[in-house]
CSV table of C-alpha atoms and ligand atoms in Angstrom, one decimal:
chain,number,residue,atom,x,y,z
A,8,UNK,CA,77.5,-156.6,152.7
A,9,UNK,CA,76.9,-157.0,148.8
A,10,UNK,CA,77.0,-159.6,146.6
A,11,UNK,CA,77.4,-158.6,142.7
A,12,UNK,CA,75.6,-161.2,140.8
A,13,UNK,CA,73.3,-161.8,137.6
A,14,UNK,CA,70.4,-164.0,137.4
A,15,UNK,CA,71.4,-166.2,134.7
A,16,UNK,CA,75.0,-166.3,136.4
A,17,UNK,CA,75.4,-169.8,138.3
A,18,UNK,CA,77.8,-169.3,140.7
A,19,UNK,CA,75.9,-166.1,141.4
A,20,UNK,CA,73.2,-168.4,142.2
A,21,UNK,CA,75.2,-171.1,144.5
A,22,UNK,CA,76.8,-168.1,146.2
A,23,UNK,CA,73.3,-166.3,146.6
A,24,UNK,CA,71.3,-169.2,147.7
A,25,UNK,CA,74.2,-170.6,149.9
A,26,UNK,CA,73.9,-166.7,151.9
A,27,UNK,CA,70.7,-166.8,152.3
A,28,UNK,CA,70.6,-170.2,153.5
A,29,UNK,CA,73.4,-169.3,156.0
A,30,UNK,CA,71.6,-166.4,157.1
A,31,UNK,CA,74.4,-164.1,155.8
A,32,UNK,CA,72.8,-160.5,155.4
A,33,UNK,CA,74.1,-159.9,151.9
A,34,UNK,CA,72.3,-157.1,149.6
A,35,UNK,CA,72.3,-158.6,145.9
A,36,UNK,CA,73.2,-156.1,143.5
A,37,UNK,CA,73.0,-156.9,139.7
A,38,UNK,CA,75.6,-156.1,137.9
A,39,UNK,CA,76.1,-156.5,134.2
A,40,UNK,CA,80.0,-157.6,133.4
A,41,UNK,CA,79.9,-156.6,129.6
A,42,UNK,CA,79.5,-153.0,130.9
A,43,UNK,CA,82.7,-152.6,133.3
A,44,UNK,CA,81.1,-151.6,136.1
A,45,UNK,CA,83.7,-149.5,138.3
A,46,UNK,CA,82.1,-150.6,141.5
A,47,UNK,CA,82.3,-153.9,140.1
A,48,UNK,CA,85.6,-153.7,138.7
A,49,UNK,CA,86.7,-151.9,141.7
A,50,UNK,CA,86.4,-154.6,144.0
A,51,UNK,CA,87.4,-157.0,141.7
A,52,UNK,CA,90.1,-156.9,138.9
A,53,UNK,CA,88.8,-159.8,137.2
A,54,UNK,CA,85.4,-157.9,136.8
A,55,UNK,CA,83.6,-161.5,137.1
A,56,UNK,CA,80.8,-162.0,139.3
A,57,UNK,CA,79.8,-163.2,141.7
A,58,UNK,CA,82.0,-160.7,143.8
A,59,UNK,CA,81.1,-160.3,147.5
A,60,UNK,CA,81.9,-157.2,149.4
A,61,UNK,CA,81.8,-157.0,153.2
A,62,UNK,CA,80.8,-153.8,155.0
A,63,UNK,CA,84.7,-153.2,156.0
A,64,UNK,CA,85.2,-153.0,152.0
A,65,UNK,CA,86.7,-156.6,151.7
A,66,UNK,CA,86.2,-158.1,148.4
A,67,UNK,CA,86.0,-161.8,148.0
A,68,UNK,CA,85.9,-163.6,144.4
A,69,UNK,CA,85.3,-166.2,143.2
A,70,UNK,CA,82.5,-168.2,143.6
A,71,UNK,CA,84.3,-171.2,146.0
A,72,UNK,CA,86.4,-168.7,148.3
A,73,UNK,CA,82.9,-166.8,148.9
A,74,UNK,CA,81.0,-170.0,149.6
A,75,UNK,CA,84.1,-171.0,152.0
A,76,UNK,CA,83.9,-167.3,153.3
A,77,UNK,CA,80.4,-167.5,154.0
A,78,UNK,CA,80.9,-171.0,155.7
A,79,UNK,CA,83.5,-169.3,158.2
A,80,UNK,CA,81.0,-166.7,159.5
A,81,UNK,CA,78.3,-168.7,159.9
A,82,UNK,CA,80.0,-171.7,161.9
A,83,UNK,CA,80.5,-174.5,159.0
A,84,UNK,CA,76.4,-174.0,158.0
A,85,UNK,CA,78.0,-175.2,154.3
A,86,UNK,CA,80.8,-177.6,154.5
A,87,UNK,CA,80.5,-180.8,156.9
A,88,UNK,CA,83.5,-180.9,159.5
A,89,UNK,CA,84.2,-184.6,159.2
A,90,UNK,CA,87.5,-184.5,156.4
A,91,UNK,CA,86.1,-187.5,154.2
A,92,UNK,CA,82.3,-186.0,153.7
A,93,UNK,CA,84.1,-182.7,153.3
A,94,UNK,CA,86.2,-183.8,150.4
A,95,UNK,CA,83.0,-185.9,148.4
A,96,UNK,CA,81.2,-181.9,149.3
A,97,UNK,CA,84.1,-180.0,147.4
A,98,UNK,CA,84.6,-182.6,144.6
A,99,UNK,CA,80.3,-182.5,143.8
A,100,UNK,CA,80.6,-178.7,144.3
A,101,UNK,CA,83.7,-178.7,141.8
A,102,UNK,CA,81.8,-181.1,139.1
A,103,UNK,CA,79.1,-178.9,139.4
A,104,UNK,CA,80.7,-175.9,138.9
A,105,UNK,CA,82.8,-177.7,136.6
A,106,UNK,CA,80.0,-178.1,134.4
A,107,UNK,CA,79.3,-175.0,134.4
A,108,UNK,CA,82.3,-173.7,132.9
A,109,UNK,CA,82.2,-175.8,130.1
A,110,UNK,CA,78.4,-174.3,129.5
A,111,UNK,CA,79.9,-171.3,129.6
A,112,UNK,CA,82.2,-172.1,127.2
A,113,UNK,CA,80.0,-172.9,124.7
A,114,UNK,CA,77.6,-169.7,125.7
A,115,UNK,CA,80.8,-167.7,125.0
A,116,UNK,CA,82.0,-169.4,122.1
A,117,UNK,CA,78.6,-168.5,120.4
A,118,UNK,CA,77.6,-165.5,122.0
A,119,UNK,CA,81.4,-163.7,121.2
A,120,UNK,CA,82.2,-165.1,117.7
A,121,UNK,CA,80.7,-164.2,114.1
A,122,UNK,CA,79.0,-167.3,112.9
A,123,UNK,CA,81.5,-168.6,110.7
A,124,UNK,CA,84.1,-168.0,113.0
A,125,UNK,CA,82.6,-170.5,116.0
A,126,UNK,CA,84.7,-173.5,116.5
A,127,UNK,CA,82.2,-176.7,116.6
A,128,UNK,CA,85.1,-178.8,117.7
A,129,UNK,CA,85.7,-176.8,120.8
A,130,UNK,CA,81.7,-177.0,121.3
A,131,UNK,CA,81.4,-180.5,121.0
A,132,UNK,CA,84.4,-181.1,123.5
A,133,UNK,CA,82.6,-178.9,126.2
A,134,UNK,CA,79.7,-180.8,125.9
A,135,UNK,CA,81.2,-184.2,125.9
A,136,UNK,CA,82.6,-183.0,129.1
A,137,UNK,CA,79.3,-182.0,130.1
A,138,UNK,CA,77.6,-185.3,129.0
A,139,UNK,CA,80.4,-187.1,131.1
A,140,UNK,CA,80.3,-185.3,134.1
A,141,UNK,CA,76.0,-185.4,134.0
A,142,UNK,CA,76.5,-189.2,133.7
A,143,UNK,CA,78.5,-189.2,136.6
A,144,UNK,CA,76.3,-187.6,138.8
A,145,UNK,CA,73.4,-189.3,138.0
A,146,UNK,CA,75.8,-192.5,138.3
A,147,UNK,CA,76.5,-191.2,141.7
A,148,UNK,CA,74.0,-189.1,143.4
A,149,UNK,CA,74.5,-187.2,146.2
A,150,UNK,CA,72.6,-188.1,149.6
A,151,UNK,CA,70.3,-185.4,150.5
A,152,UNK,CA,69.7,-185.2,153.9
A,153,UNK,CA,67.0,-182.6,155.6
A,154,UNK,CA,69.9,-179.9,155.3
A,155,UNK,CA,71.6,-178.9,152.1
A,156,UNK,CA,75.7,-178.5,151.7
A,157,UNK,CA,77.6,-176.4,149.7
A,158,UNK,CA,77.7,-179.0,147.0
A,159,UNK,CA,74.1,-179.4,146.9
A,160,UNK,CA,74.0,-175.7,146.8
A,161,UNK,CA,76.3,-175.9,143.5
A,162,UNK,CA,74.2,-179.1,142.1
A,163,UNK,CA,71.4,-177.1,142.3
A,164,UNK,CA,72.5,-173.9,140.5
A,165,UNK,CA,74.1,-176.0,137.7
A,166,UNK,CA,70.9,-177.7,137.1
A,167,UNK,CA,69.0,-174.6,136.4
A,168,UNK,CA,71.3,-173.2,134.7
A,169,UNK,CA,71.9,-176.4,132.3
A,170,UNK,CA,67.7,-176.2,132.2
A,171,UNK,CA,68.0,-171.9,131.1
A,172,UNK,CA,70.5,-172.5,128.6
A,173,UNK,CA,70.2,-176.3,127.1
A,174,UNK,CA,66.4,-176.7,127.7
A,175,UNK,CA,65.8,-180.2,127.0
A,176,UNK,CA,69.2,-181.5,125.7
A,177,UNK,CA,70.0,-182.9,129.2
A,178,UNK,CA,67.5,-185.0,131.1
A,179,UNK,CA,67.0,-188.1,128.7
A,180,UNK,CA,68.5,-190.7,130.5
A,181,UNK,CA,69.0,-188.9,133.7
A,182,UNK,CA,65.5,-189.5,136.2
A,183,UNK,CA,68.0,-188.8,139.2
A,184,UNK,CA,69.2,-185.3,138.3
A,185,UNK,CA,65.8,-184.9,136.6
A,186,UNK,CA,64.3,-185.1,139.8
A,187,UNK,CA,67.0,-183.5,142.0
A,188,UNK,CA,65.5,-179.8,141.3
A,189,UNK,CA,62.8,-180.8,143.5
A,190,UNK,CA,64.0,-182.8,145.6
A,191,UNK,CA,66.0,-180.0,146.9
A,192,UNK,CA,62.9,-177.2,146.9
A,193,UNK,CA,61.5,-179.6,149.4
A,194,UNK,CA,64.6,-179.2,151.4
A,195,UNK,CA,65.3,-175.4,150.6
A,196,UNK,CA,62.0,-174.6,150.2
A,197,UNK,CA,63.4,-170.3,149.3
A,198,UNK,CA,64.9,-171.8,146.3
A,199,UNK,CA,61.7,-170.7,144.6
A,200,UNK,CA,63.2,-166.7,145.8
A,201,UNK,CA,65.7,-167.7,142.7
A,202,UNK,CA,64.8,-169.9,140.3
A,203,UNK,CA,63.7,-167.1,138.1
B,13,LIG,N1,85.4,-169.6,138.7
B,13,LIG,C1,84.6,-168.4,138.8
B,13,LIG,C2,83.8,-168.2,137.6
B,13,LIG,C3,83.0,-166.8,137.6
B,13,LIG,C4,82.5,-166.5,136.2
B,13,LIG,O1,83.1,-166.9,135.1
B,13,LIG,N2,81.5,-165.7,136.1
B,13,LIG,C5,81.0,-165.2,134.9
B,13,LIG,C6,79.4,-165.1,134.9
B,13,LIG,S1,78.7,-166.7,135.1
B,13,LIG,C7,81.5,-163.9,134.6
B,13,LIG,O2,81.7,-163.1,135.5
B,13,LIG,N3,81.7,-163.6,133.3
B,13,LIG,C8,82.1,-162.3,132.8
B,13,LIG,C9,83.5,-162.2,132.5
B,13,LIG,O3,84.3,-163.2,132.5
B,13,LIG,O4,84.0,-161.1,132.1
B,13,LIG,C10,83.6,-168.5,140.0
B,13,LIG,O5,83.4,-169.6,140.5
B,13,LIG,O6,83.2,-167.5,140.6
């Protein structure tokens, strides 16, 4: 089984973690999306990562149907099986990754636009998002237990991510998610296996 992922990607990283955690044997295999890779695009027609392909040749994007994929071989490691503590799991884990698409966003918007062409409106509104959403969180933390869930999974990659990306514009105000990083190492103590 593969997983195509890149290091700074952070679904790749929830998706990654989330395998290893489950004991999934999943070969990670770096893939850079600019490029088209064939294999990559091959197995997906989206050419995003993180793509997962079993040994049968069964590719599964995106980032939520390969966590719920991985939870389904691995006898529910991920999600909880009561329905209310599953739903709070899938709405952190869609916050999170929620996030994360608007820092994207902004990543893109800069990254893919001549300077005088970026739209600072369209910037500011991601990261009002993100401000929200962080405020949120840290308004409402998540109970961690001695065994992370897929939504501390995507918590978890969103944070370092935020940290890779917006290094220092995020934690004033925010002790909780401040501290959650290490919180869950002590927890998952392989996260330090993919933190760089
Ligand atoms: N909703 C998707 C998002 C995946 C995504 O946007 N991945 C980015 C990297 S972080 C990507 O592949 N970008 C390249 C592209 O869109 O061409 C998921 O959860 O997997």
């Amino acid at each position: 089984m593969k997983i195509f992922y890149s290091s700074a990607s952070p679904y790749s990283t929830k998706v990654r973690m989330a395998a290893h955690f489950a004991g999934l044997a999943a070969q990670s295999v770096s893939a850079d999306t600019n490029a088209d890779p064939a294999e990559l695009l091959a197995a997906n027609p989206l050419g995003k990562i993180p793509t997962l392909v079993t040994d049968e040749g069964l590719a599964v994007y995106d980032s939520r149907a390969i966590m719920n994929y991985i939870d389904r071989q691995t006898k529910g490691t991920l999600y909880p099986r009561n329905a209310a503590k599953r739903t709070e799991v899938d709405i952190l884990e869609a916050t999170a990754d929620g996030i994360c698409d608007s820092l994207l966003a902004i990543v893109y918007e800069r990254r893919s636009r001549p300077e005088e062409k970026v739209h600072q409106p369209w910037i500011d509104r991601q990261w009002q998002k993100v401000e929200r959403a962080l405020d949120h969180l840290e308004e409402n933390m998540p109970r961690l237990g001695k065994k992370p869930n897929a939504g501390h999974f995507a918590l978890a990659a969103m944070l370092r991510y935020i940290e890779l990306r917006f290094a220092g514009k995020w934690q004033r105000g925010r002790p909780k998610l401040k501290r959650f990083l290490s919180r869950f190492e002590a927890v998952f103590p392989d996260y330090a296996q993919f933190k760089d």
